[in-house]
Short mmCIF file of C-alpha atoms in Angstrom, two decimals:
data_model
loop_
_atom_site.label_atom_id
_atom_site.label_comp_id
_atom_site.label_asym_id
_atom_site.label_seq_id
_atom_site.Cartn_x
_atom_site.Cartn_y
_atom_site.Cartn_z
CA LYS A 1 11.11 -61.91 -6.73
CA PRO A 2 10.02 -61.53 -2.99
CA ASP A 3 12.89 -59.05 -2.30
CA LEU A 4 11.85 -57.06 -5.30
CA LEU A 5 8.30 -57.05 -4.00
CA ARG A 6 9.20 -55.92 -0.63
CA GLY A 7 11.45 -53.28 -2.19
CA LEU A 8 8.30 -51.98 -4.38
CA ALA A 9 6.13 -52.04 -1.05
CA TRP A 10 8.68 -49.75 0.70
CA PHE A 11 9.11 -47.28 -1.78
CA ALA A 12 5.34 -47.26 -2.14
CA ALA A 13 4.98 -46.32 1.36
CA HIS A 14 7.72 -43.59 1.21
CA CYS A 15 6.63 -42.21 -2.30
CA ASP A 16 6.48 -38.61 -0.93
CA GLN A 17 10.34 -38.51 -0.84
CA PHE A 18 11.29 -40.02 -4.48
CA ASP A 19 10.51 -38.88 -8.17
CA VAL A 20 11.16 -42.08 -9.96
CA LEU A 21 11.86 -45.74 -9.17
CA CYS A 22 14.42 -47.73 -11.46
CA ILE A 23 14.33 -51.49 -11.99
CA LEU A 24 17.44 -52.41 -13.70
CA ARG A 25 18.69 -55.90 -14.66
CA GLY A 26 21.72 -56.78 -16.66
CA GLY A 27 21.73 -59.07 -19.77
CA GLY A 28 21.27 -62.92 -19.35
CA SER A 29 19.59 -65.65 -20.78
CA ARG A 30 15.94 -65.59 -21.49
CA THR A 31 15.16 -68.00 -18.45
CA ASP A 32 17.27 -65.53 -16.37
CA LEU A 33 14.78 -62.88 -17.18
CA ALA A 34 11.62 -65.06 -17.16
CA TRP A 35 10.71 -63.91 -13.40
CA PHE A 36 10.19 -60.34 -14.70
CA ASP A 37 7.10 -61.72 -16.52
CA ASP A 38 5.62 -62.54 -13.12
CA ARG A 39 2.11 -61.80 -12.40
CA ASP A 40 2.31 -60.45 -8.70
CA LEU A 41 5.36 -58.23 -10.07
CA ALA A 42 3.44 -56.70 -12.86
CA PHE A 43 0.49 -55.96 -10.61
CA ALA A 44 2.86 -54.30 -8.16
CA VAL A 45 4.65 -52.31 -10.89
CA ALA A 46 1.23 -51.18 -12.57
CA GLN A 47 -0.24 -49.92 -9.34
CA HIS A 48 2.78 -48.24 -7.94
CA PRO A 49 2.50 -44.73 -6.96
CA LEU A 50 5.86 -43.88 -8.39
CA LYS A 51 6.88 -43.45 -12.11
CA ILE A 52 8.88 -46.63 -12.80
CA LEU A 53 11.70 -46.66 -15.39
CA VAL A 54 12.97 -50.18 -16.41
CA GLY A 55 15.95 -51.28 -18.18
CA ILE A 56 16.26 -55.02 -18.24
CA GLY A 57 18.65 -57.20 -20.32
CA HIS A 58 19.81 -56.59 -23.85
CA GLU A 59 18.07 -54.57 -26.62
CA ARG A 60 16.47 -57.72 -27.99
CA ASP A 61 14.96 -58.62 -24.69
CA ASN A 62 11.35 -57.71 -23.75
CA THR A 63 9.60 -58.68 -20.75
CA LEU A 64 6.18 -57.94 -19.31
CA LEU A 65 7.47 -55.00 -17.01
CA ASP A 66 8.77 -53.53 -20.20
CA GLU A 67 5.13 -53.26 -21.47
CA ILE A 68 3.60 -51.77 -18.22
CA ALA A 69 6.19 -49.60 -16.88
CA CYS A 70 5.76 -45.85 -17.09
CA ILE A 71 9.16 -45.56 -19.01
CA ARG A 72 11.08 -48.24 -20.67
CA GLU A 73 14.89 -48.12 -21.97
CA ALA A 74 16.25 -51.05 -23.91
CA THR A 75 19.12 -51.57 -21.49
CA PRO A 76 20.34 -50.66 -17.89
CA SER A 77 22.91 -48.42 -19.45
CA LEU A 78 20.40 -46.45 -21.50
CA ALA A 79 18.27 -46.21 -18.48
CA ILE A 80 20.90 -44.64 -16.32
CA ALA A 81 21.64 -42.36 -19.12
CA ARG A 82 18.26 -41.05 -19.21
CA VAL A 83 18.09 -40.56 -15.73
CA VAL A 84 21.41 -38.56 -15.79
CA SER A 85 20.03 -36.53 -18.74
CA THR A 86 16.90 -35.76 -17.06
CA ILE A 87 18.75 -34.76 -13.87
CA THR A 88 21.10 -32.65 -15.92
CA HIS A 89 18.28 -30.98 -17.78
CA ASN A 90 16.43 -30.31 -14.71
CA ALA A 91 19.36 -28.77 -13.05
CA LYS A 92 19.79 -26.27 -15.90
CA SER A 93 16.12 -25.50 -15.95
CA ALA A 94 16.50 -24.80 -12.09
CA ARG A 95 19.66 -22.71 -12.46
CA LEU A 96 17.95 -20.74 -15.31
CA ALA A 97 14.73 -20.15 -13.34
CA ALA A 98 16.84 -19.08 -10.25
CA SER A 99 18.88 -16.64 -12.55
CA GLN A 100 15.61 -15.38 -14.01
CA ILE A 101 14.19 -15.00 -10.36
CA VAL A 102 17.37 -13.01 -9.18
CA ASP A 103 17.18 -10.73 -12.26
CA SER A 104 13.50 -10.17 -11.66
CA ALA A 105 14.31 -9.35 -7.92
CA HIS A 106 16.97 -6.83 -9.11
CA ARG A 107 14.67 -5.40 -11.52
CA ALA A 108 12.01 -5.16 -8.94
CA CYS A 109 14.26 -3.48 -6.32
CA SER A 110 15.73 -0.99 -9.13
CA ASP A 111 12.00 -0.17 -9.95
CA ALA A 112 11.06 0.37 -6.05
CA ARG A 113 14.36 2.51 -5.66
CA LEU A 114 13.29 4.55 -8.68
CA GLY A 115 9.57 4.63 -7.40
CA CYS A 116 10.85 5.78 -4.11
CA GLN A 117 12.88 8.55 -5.39
CA SER A 118 10.09 9.65 -7.55
CA LEU A 119 7.81 9.64 -4.63
CA TRP A 120 10.46 11.59 -2.34
CA ALA A 121 10.79 14.21 -5.18
CA ILE A 122 6.94 14.48 -5.50
CA SER A 123 6.56 14.65 -1.74
CA GLN A 124 9.36 17.38 -1.43
CA ARG A 125 7.48 19.47 -4.52
CA LEU A 126 4.17 19.11 -2.66
CA ALA A 127 5.65 20.04 0.79
CA ALA A 128 7.50 23.14 -0.87
CA ASN A 129 4.32 24.14 -2.63
CA ALA A 130 2.26 23.62 0.52
CA CYS A 131 4.67 25.73 2.68
CA HIS A 132 4.42 28.51 -0.21
CA GLN A 133 0.70 28.53 -0.24
CA SER A 134 0.77 28.66 3.64
CA ARG A 135 3.13 31.65 3.54
CA LEU A 136 0.80 33.32 0.99
CA VAL A 137 -2.31 32.61 3.13
CA LEU A 138 -0.65 33.83 6.25
CA SER A 139 0.61 37.05 4.40
CA GLN A 140 -2.95 37.74 3.17
CA ASP A 141 -4.39 37.11 6.76
CA ARG A 142 -1.91 39.38 8.27
CA GLN A 143 -2.72 42.15 5.81
CA LEU A 144 -6.30 41.47 6.37
CA LEU A 145 -5.83 41.56 10.19
CA LEU A 146 -3.66 44.83 10.03
CA HIS A 147 -6.33 46.34 7.88
CA GLN A 148 -9.36 45.46 9.93
CA SER A 149 -7.44 46.57 13.14
CA LEU A 150 -6.74 49.86 11.65
CA GLN A 151 -10.28 50.16 10.67
CA ALA A 152 -11.40 49.33 14.12
CA ILE A 153 -9.10 51.55 15.76
CA LYS A 154 -10.40 54.62 13.20
CA ASP A 155 -13.93 53.69 13.74
CA ALA A 156 -13.55 53.66 17.61
CA LYS A 157 -11.67 56.89 17.54
CA LEU A 158 -14.51 58.23 15.52
CA ARG A 159 -17.09 57.03 18.01
CA VAL A 160 -15.19 58.56 20.81
CA GLU A 161 -15.01 62.08 19.01
CA GLN A 162 -18.89 61.65 18.33
CA LEU A 163 -19.79 61.00 21.97
CA ALA A 164 -17.13 63.87 23.06
CA THR A 165 -18.71 66.47 20.82
CA PRO A 166 -22.16 66.63 22.86
CA LEU A 167 -20.23 66.82 26.03
CA HIS A 168 -18.29 69.99 25.04
CA GLU A 169 -21.32 71.69 23.58
CA ARG A 170 -23.78 70.60 26.53
CA PRO A 171 -22.90 73.26 28.94
CA PRO A 172 -23.70 76.39 26.70
CA LEU A 173 -26.87 74.87 25.47
CA LEU A 174 -27.80 74.42 29.22
CA VAL A 175 -26.82 77.83 30.01
CA GLU A 176 -28.69 79.39 26.84
CA ARG A 177 -31.90 77.29 27.71
CA ALA A 178 -31.61 78.32 31.40
CA ARG A 179 -31.27 82.06 30.25
CA THR A 180 -34.27 81.75 28.02
CA MET A 181 -36.36 80.17 30.88
CA LEU A 182 -35.08 82.96 33.34
CA LYS A 183 -36.47 85.58 30.80
CA GLU A 184 -39.64 83.92 30.67
CA CYS A 185 -40.08 83.74 34.22
CA LEU A 186 -38.86 87.36 34.55
CA ALA A 187 -41.46 88.49 32.13
CA THR A 188 -44.13 86.58 33.97
CA ILE A 189 -42.90 88.10 37.32
CA MET A 190 -42.83 91.51 35.71
CA GLY A 191 -46.38 91.05 34.38
CA LEU A 192 -47.64 90.35 37.80
CA ASP A 193 -46.19 93.23 39.33
CA PRO A 194 -48.75 95.44 41.27
CA HIS A 195 -47.21 98.71 40.49
CA ARG A 196 -47.42 97.94 36.97
CA ILE A 197 -50.98 96.58 37.25
CA LEU A 198 -52.02 99.72 38.91
CA ALA A 199 -50.32 101.74 36.69
CA LEU A 200 -52.49 100.49 33.86
#
């Protein structure tokens, strides 16, 4: 019993490293199994942080530990078979889960590739459309700029012609105006001529 209690205490101190604790004892007389009905041992098993699986004696044997343990099997052989079956089942479940994770990862990668290809195609179409629109805008701007430039040249030429016309016409106008003034002055002078005044 002291060795078993020390063992239970050690496993309790290191419980984070184990999933289950097995207490196994082969068959024997009732007196050989009587110490499994010990009060201190029962408390240690009941308060233990690990799940405890017991397989003590023959199928007809029944001890206090059989009543308080988390899992009970009638014999050590059945207890070991249960452990092996549980490990095998968990291993299969783990392999199945790993396979499902791998399949999911493959599908996710495939979907991601398809998504990237779709985004690439969309981006190419958008870029092509943007380039086409830019070419149209540039062509329209070019036409507008050419039209505005030609109109500006035409307007400038017209203004130059308008400014040049008075320069050509101005000398004759000045000469005619001077001739008129000269005639008026001559008439005034003639009207003041003494001979003409005396002749009257």
